[in-house]
Amino acid sequence: MGLPGPRPRLLLPLLLLGLASAAVAVAAEASEGDVDPLYKACVEECQKTGSLKDTSIKHCVVPTDCWHGKPAAKSWYTHEPLYLQWKEWNCKSECRYHCMMERENERAELGLPPVKYHSKWPLKRASVFQEPLSAALSALTLVVQFNGWLSFFLLLYYKLPLRPETHKTYYEYTGLWHIYGLLAMNSWFWSAIYHSCDTIWTEKLHFSSAAAFLGYSLILAILRTLNLRDEASRVMVAAPILAFVTTHILYLNFYQLDKGLNMKVCTVISIVQFLLWALWAVMTRHPSRLKIIFFAIGGVVSVFLEAYDIPPRWGYVDGRAICLAVAIPLSYLWWSFAKEDAEMRTSAITKKTR
C-alpha cells in the first residue's frame, strides 16, 4: 500500500534534512590536547632526552657506526626493516604518541574526558597499525564492495539476457555502476591504508579518493533518480560536479590540506545524494524502495555520527570507527538494490521489445 498523501511522503526527507543540518553544523575541528602545556613540555623533553620516564624512544636514539663509534650518516628510520619504513614514524611522531597516551592516562585518573591532539583522537596502536579497528573495518567494507560489484557483474553478463545484436546489457546504467564500484573499492582501499598509517601521503590519497567517490555517487544519484538516459543530459549533469570535485581535490593536494573544509564538502555531498534517493524512494513504487529508504537513513545517521565526532572508548573505538562499522551493512544493502534495479529494468525493456 502506498503512502496516503503528500505530507507522510515528505516526512522522511524532512527528517533527513533536519539530521543533515545538525551534521553540517557540528562538522568542525577542535584540538585541545596539543596546546596543553604539560603535553608540549613532555614532547620537548622526550625529543631532547630520547626517553619518557623509564621508556626509551628508539626513534630518538641516534644510530652509531659500528666501525668508527661515531653517529651514523643515516637516520634511525632508514635502519628499520623495509616492511616497516612505510610508517614514517620518527622521533617527533613517537614522542607525540607516547606523550599523548601518558597525558590521557593522567586525565583519566583525574576523571577528565579525552581530548584531541593535532586534530585526532588519542587511539591506541596495535603492532604496525595506527588505528587497528578502523583499518580492519575499512578492509572489511572493501571486501563487501568487491563482492557486491562482482555479483552485480555476474548477474548482468551471465544470468540476465543480453542484446542479441551487440551482446551488451539491456540495463541502461551498467557502465555507471561499474565506475561506481571501482571508485568505491579505491576509496575503501585507501581508507584502510590511511587508518593503518597516517602520513601526509596516505592522508591526501584517502581524502582525494573519498571526495572522488562521493562526487561520483552524487552524479549516479541524479542520473538514476531523474531517469536520465541520453548522453547529452548525463554530460550536463556530470560536468559541473566533476569540475567542482576535481578543483576540491587539487586544492587539498597542492594548496592546503584543509580537513575542516573537506569534512564540510563531503558532508554536504553525502546529504544531498541521500535526500535524492529518499525522495525518489517515497515518490516511486520501485520494488527496492524500502532498501533505498534504509540506506538513506543509515547514511545520514552515519554522516551525523562522524560529524559529531564521538570521543574514543576503550582506546580503540571512536565515532569514525562506528561509521565504518555502519558502512558494512549499507554497502551490502546498496549492491543488493543495484542488482534488483538491473533485474527490474531488464525485465521491463525485454517485455517491450517482444
Coordinates of N, CA, C and O in Angstrom, one line a residue, residues 78-189:
T78 N 65.9 4.9 8.4 CA 66.4 4.1 7.3 C 67.0 2.8 7.8 O 67.4 2.0 7.0
H79 N 67.2 2.7 9.1 CA 67.8 1.4 9.6 C 66.7 0.4 10.0 O 67.0 -0.7 10.4
E80 N 65.4 0.8 9.9 CA 64.3 -0.1 10.1 C 64.2 -1.1 9.0 O 64.6 -0.8 7.8
P81 N 63.6 -2.2 9.2 CA 63.3 -3.1 8.1 C 62.4 -2.5 7.0 O 61.6 -1.6 7.4
L82 N 62.6 -2.9 5.8 CA 61.9 -2.2 4.7 C 60.4 -2.2 4.9 O 59.7 -1.3 4.6
Y83 N 59.9 -3.4 5.4 CA 58.4 -3.5 5.5 C 57.9 -2.6 6.6 O 56.6 -2.5 6.8
L84 N 58.7 -2.0 7.4 CA 58.3 -1.1 8.5 C 58.5 0.4 8.1 O 58.0 1.3 8.8
Q85 N 59.3 0.7 7.1 CA 59.7 2.0 6.8 C 58.5 2.8 6.3 O 58.5 4.1 6.4
W86 N 57.5 2.1 5.7 CA 56.3 2.9 5.2 C 55.6 3.7 6.2 O 54.9 4.6 5.9
K87 N 55.8 3.3 7.5 CA 55.0 4.0 8.6 C 55.5 5.5 8.7 O 54.8 6.3 9.2
E88 N 56.8 5.7 8.4 CA 57.4 7.0 8.5 C 57.3 7.5 9.9 O 57.2 8.7 10.2
W89 N 57.4 6.7 10.9 CA 57.5 7.1 12.3 C 58.9 7.6 12.6 O 59.9 7.0 12.2
N90 N 58.9 8.7 13.3 CA 60.2 9.3 13.6 C 60.2 9.8 15.1 O 59.2 9.5 15.8
C91 N 61.3 10.4 15.5 CA 61.4 10.8 16.9 C 60.2 11.7 17.3 O 59.6 11.5 18.4
K92 N 59.9 12.7 16.5 CA 58.8 13.6 16.8 C 57.5 13.0 16.9 O 56.7 13.2 17.9
S93 N 57.1 12.1 15.9 CA 55.8 11.4 15.9 C 55.7 10.4 17.1 O 54.7 10.3 17.7
E94 N 56.8 9.8 17.4 CA 56.8 8.8 18.5 C 56.7 9.5 19.9 O 55.9 9.1 20.7
C95 N 57.4 10.6 20.0 CA 57.2 11.4 21.3 C 55.8 11.9 21.4 O 55.2 11.9 22.5
R96 N 55.3 12.4 20.3 CA 53.9 12.9 20.4 C 52.9 11.7 20.8 O 52.0 12.0 21.6
Y97 N 53.1 10.6 20.2 CA 52.2 9.4 20.5 C 52.3 9.0 22.0 O 51.3 8.9 22.7
H98 N 53.6 8.8 22.5 CA 53.7 8.4 23.9 C 53.3 9.5 24.9 O 52.8 9.1 25.9
C99 N 53.6 10.7 24.6 CA 53.2 11.8 25.5 C 51.7 11.9 25.5 O 51.1 12.2 26.5
M100 N 51.1 11.7 24.3 CA 49.6 11.8 24.2 C 49.0 10.7 25.1 O 48.1 11.0 25.9
M101 N 49.5 9.5 25.0 CA 48.9 8.4 25.8 C 49.2 8.6 27.3 O 48.3 8.3 28.1
E102 N 50.4 9.2 27.6 CA 50.7 9.5 29.0 C 49.7 10.5 29.6 O 49.2 10.4 30.7
R103 N 49.5 11.6 28.8 CA 48.6 12.6 29.3 C 47.2 12.1 29.4 O 46.4 12.5 30.3
E104 N 46.7 11.3 28.5 CA 45.4 10.7 28.6 C 45.2 9.8 29.8 O 44.1 9.8 30.4
N105 N 46.3 9.1 30.1 CA 46.2 8.3 31.4 C 46.1 9.2 32.6 O 45.3 8.9 33.5
E106 N 46.8 10.3 32.6 CA 46.7 11.2 33.7 C 45.3 11.9 33.8 O 44.7 12.0 34.9
R107 N 44.8 12.2 32.6 CA 43.5 12.8 32.6 C 42.4 11.8 33.0 O 41.4 12.2 33.7
A108 N 42.5 10.6 32.6 CA 41.6 9.6 33.0 C 41.6 9.4 34.6 O 40.5 9.2 35.2
E109 N 42.8 9.4 35.2 CA 42.9 9.3 36.6 C 42.2 10.4 37.3 O 41.7 10.3 38.5
L110 N 42.2 11.6 36.7 CA 41.5 12.8 37.3 C 40.0 12.9 36.9 O 39.3 13.8 37.3
G111 N 39.5 11.9 36.1 CA 38.1 11.9 35.7 C 37.8 12.8 34.6 O 36.6 13.2 34.4
L112 N 38.8 13.3 33.8 CA 38.6 14.2 32.7 C 38.4 13.4 31.4 O 38.9 12.4 31.2
P113 N 37.5 14.0 30.5 CA 37.3 13.3 29.3 C 38.5 13.4 28.3 O 39.3 14.3 28.5
P114 N 38.6 12.5 27.3 CA 39.7 12.6 26.4 C 39.5 13.9 25.5 O 38.4 14.4 25.3
V115 N 40.7 14.3 25.0 CA 40.7 15.5 24.1 C 41.5 15.1 22.8 O 42.2 14.2 22.8
K116 N 41.3 15.9 21.8 CA 42.0 15.7 20.6 C 43.5 16.2 20.6 O 43.7 17.2 21.3
Y117 N 44.3 15.6 19.9 CA 45.7 16.0 19.7 C 46.0 16.1 18.2 O 45.9 15.1 17.5
H118 N 46.3 17.3 17.8 CA 46.6 17.5 16.4 C 45.5 17.0 15.5 O 45.7 16.3 14.5
S119 N 44.3 17.4 15.9 CA 43.0 17.1 15.2 C 42.6 15.7 15.2 O 41.7 15.3 14.4
K120 N 43.2 14.8 16.0 CA 42.8 13.4 16.0 C 42.7 13.0 17.5 O 43.3 13.4 18.4
W121 N 41.7 12.0 17.7 CA 41.5 11.5 19.0 C 42.7 10.5 19.4 O 43.3 9.9 18.5
P122 N 43.0 10.4 20.7 CA 44.0 9.5 21.1 C 43.6 8.1 21.1 O 42.8 7.6 21.9
L123 N 44.1 7.4 20.1 CA 43.7 5.9 19.9 C 45.0 5.1 20.1 O 46.1 5.5 19.6
K124 N 44.8 3.9 20.6 CA 45.9 3.0 20.8 C 46.3 2.3 19.6 O 45.5 2.0 18.7
R125 N 47.6 2.1 19.4 CA 48.1 1.3 18.3 C 48.0 -0.2 18.6 O 47.9 -0.6 19.7
A126 N 48.2 -1.0 17.5 CA 48.3 -2.4 17.6 C 49.3 -2.9 16.6 O 49.0 -2.8 15.4
S127 N 50.4 -3.3 17.0 CA 51.5 -3.7 16.2 C 51.9 -2.5 15.2 O 52.1 -1.4 15.7
V128 N 51.8 -2.7 13.9 CA 52.1 -1.6 13.0 C 50.9 -0.8 12.6 O 51.0 0.1 11.7
F129 N 49.8 -1.1 13.1 CA 48.5 -0.4 12.7 C 48.2 0.7 13.7 O 48.1 0.5 14.9
Q130 N 48.1 1.9 13.1 CA 47.9 3.1 13.9 C 46.5 3.2 14.5 O 46.3 3.5 15.7
E131 N 45.5 2.8 13.7 CA 44.1 2.7 14.2 C 43.5 1.4 13.8 O 42.9 1.2 12.7
P132 N 43.8 0.3 14.5 CA 43.6 -1.0 14.1 C 42.1 -1.3 13.8 O 41.8 -2.0 12.8
L133 N 41.2 -0.9 14.6 CA 39.8 -1.2 14.4 C 39.3 -0.5 13.1 O 38.6 -1.2 12.3
S134 N 39.6 0.7 13.0 CA 39.1 1.5 11.8 C 39.8 0.8 10.5 O 39.1 0.7 9.5
A135 N 41.0 0.4 10.6 CA 41.7 -0.2 9.4 C 41.0 -1.5 9.1 O 40.8 -1.8 7.9
A136 N 40.7 -2.3 10.1 CA 40.0 -3.6 9.9 C 38.6 -3.4 9.3 O 38.3 -4.2 8.4
L137 N 37.9 -2.5 9.8 CA 36.5 -2.2 9.3 C 36.6 -1.7 7.9 O 35.7 -2.1 7.0
S138 N 37.5 -0.9 7.5 CA 37.7 -0.4 6.2 C 38.0 -1.5 5.2 O 37.5 -1.6 4.1
A139 N 38.9 -2.4 5.7 CA 39.3 -3.6 4.8 C 38.0 -4.5 4.6 O 37.8 -5.0 3.5
L140 N 37.2 -4.6 5.7 CA 36.1 -5.5 5.5 C 35.0 -4.9 4.6 O 34.4 -5.6 3.8
T141 N 34.9 -3.6 4.7 CA 34.0 -2.9 3.7 C 34.5 -3.0 2.3 O 33.7 -3.1 1.4
L142 N 35.8 -2.9 2.1 CA 36.4 -3.2 0.8 C 36.0 -4.5 0.2 O 35.7 -4.7 -0.9
V143 N 36.1 -5.5 1.1 CA 35.7 -6.9 0.7 C 34.2 -7.0 0.3 O 33.8 -7.6 -0.7
V144 N 33.4 -6.3 1.1 CA 31.9 -6.3 0.8 C 31.7 -5.6 -0.5 O 30.8 -6.0 -1.4
Q145 N 32.4 -4.5 -0.8 CA 32.2 -3.7 -2.0 C 32.6 -4.6 -3.2 O 32.0 -4.6 -4.3
F146 N 33.8 -5.3 -3.1 CA 34.2 -6.1 -4.2 C 33.3 -7.3 -4.4 O 32.9 -7.6 -5.6
N147 N 32.8 -7.9 -3.4 CA 31.8 -9.0 -3.5 C 30.5 -8.5 -4.2 O 29.9 -9.1 -5.1
G148 N 30.1 -7.2 -3.8 CA 28.9 -6.7 -4.4 C 29.0 -6.4 -5.9 O 28.2 -6.7 -6.7
W149 N 30.2 -5.7 -6.2 CA 30.4 -5.4 -7.6 C 30.6 -6.7 -8.4 O 30.0 -6.8 -9.6
L150 N 31.2 -7.7 -7.9 CA 31.4 -9.0 -8.7 C 30.1 -9.7 -8.9 O 29.8 -10.2 -10.0
S151 N 29.2 -9.7 -7.9 CA 27.9 -10.4 -8.0 C 27.1 -9.6 -9.0 O 26.3 -10.2 -9.8
F152 N 27.2 -8.3 -9.0 CA 26.5 -7.4 -10.0 C 27.0 -7.7 -11.4 O 26.1 -7.8 -12.3
F153 N 28.3 -7.8 -11.6 CA 28.8 -8.1 -12.9 C 28.4 -9.5 -13.4 O 28.0 -9.7 -14.6
L154 N 28.4 -10.5 -12.5 CA 28.0 -11.9 -12.9 C 26.5 -11.9 -13.3 O 26.1 -12.6 -14.2
L155 N 25.7 -11.2 -12.5 CA 24.3 -11.1 -12.8 C 24.0 -10.6 -14.1 O 23.2 -11.1 -14.9
L156 N 24.6 -9.5 -14.5 CA 24.3 -8.8 -15.8 C 24.8 -9.6 -17.0 O 24.1 -9.7 -18.0
Y157 N 26.0 -10.2 -16.9 CA 26.6 -10.8 -18.1 C 26.4 -12.3 -18.2 O 26.6 -12.9 -19.2
Y158 N 25.9 -12.9 -17.1 CA 25.8 -14.4 -17.1 C 24.4 -14.9 -16.7 O 24.1 -16.1 -17.0
K159 N 23.6 -14.1 -16.1 CA 22.3 -14.5 -15.7 C 21.1 -13.8 -16.5 O 20.1 -14.4 -16.8
L160 N 21.3 -12.5 -16.7 CA 20.3 -11.7 -17.4 C 20.5 -11.8 -18.9 O 21.7 -11.9 -19.3
P161 N 19.5 -11.6 -19.7 CA 19.6 -11.7 -21.2 C 20.4 -10.5 -21.7 O 20.4 -9.4 -21.1
L162 N 21.2 -10.7 -22.8 CA 21.9 -9.6 -23.4 C 21.3 -9.2 -24.7 O 20.5 -10.0 -25.3
R163 N 21.6 -8.0 -25.2 CA 21.0 -7.6 -26.5 C 21.6 -8.5 -27.6 O 22.9 -8.6 -27.7
P164 N 20.8 -9.2 -28.4 CA 21.3 -10.1 -29.4 C 22.2 -9.5 -30.5 O 23.2 -10.2 -30.9
E165 N 22.0 -8.3 -30.8 CA 22.8 -7.7 -31.9 C 24.2 -7.2 -31.4 O 25.1 -7.2 -32.2
T166 N 24.3 -6.7 -30.2 CA 25.5 -6.2 -29.6 C 26.1 -6.9 -28.5 O 27.3 -6.7 -28.1
H167 N 25.3 -7.8 -27.9 CA 25.8 -8.6 -26.7 C 26.1 -7.7 -25.5 O 26.9 -8.0 -24.7
K168 N 25.4 -6.5 -25.5 CA 25.5 -5.7 -24.4 C 24.3 -5.8 -23.5 O 23.3 -6.4 -23.9
T169 N 24.4 -5.3 -22.3 CA 23.3 -5.5 -21.3 C 22.1 -4.5 -21.7 O 22.3 -3.5 -22.3
Y170 N 20.9 -4.9 -21.3 CA 19.7 -4.1 -21.5 C 19.7 -2.9 -20.5 O 19.1 -1.9 -20.7
Y171 N 20.3 -3.2 -19.3 CA 20.3 -2.2 -18.3 C 21.1 -0.9 -18.7 O 22.3 -1.0 -19.0
E172 N 20.4 0.2 -18.6 CA 21.0 1.5 -19.1 C 22.1 2.1 -18.2 O 22.8 3.0 -18.6
Y173 N 22.2 1.6 -17.0 CA 23.1 2.2 -16.0 C 24.3 1.3 -15.7 O 25.0 1.4 -14.7
T174 N 24.5 0.3 -16.6 CA 25.6 -0.7 -16.3 C 26.9 0.0 -16.1 O 27.6 -0.3 -15.1
G175 N 27.3 0.8 -17.1 CA 28.6 1.4 -17.0 C 28.8 2.3 -15.8 O 29.9 2.4 -15.2
L176 N 27.7 3.0 -15.5 CA 27.8 3.9 -14.3 C 28.0 3.1 -13.0 O 28.8 3.6 -12.2
W177 N 27.4 2.0 -12.9 CA 27.6 1.2 -11.7 C 29.0 0.5 -11.6 O 29.6 0.4 -10.6
H178 N 29.5 0.2 -12.8 CA 30.9 -0.3 -12.8 C 31.9 0.7 -12.3 O 32.8 0.4 -11.6
I179 N 31.7 1.9 -12.8 CA 32.6 3.0 -12.4 C 32.4 3.3 -10.9 O 33.4 3.5 -10.1
Y180 N 31.2 3.2 -10.4 CA 30.9 3.4 -9.0 C 31.6 2.3 -8.2 O 32.2 2.6 -7.2
G181 N 31.6 1.1 -8.6 CA 32.2 0.0 -7.9 C 33.7 0.2 -7.8 O 34.3 0.0 -6.8
L182 N 34.3 0.6 -8.9 CA 35.8 0.8 -8.9 C 36.2 2.0 -8.0 O 37.2 1.9 -7.3
L183 N 35.4 3.1 -8.1 CA 35.8 4.2 -7.2 C 35.5 3.9 -5.7 O 36.2 4.3 -4.8
A184 N 34.5 3.0 -5.5 CA 34.2 2.6 -4.1 C 35.3 1.8 -3.5 O 35.8 2.0 -2.4
M185 N 35.8 0.8 -4.3 CA 36.9 -0.1 -3.9 C 38.1 0.7 -3.7 O 38.9 0.5 -2.7
N186 N 38.4 1.7 -4.6 CA 39.6 2.5 -4.4 C 39.5 3.3 -3.2 O 40.5 3.5 -2.4
S187 N 38.4 3.9 -2.9 CA 38.2 4.7 -1.7 C 38.4 3.9 -0.4 O 39.1 4.4 0.5
W188 N 37.8 2.7 -0.4 CA 37.9 1.9 0.9 C 39.3 1.3 1.0 O 39.8 1.1 2.1
F189 N 40.0 1.1 -0.1 CA 41.4 0.6 0.0 C 42.3 1.7 0.7 O 43.0 1.4 1.6

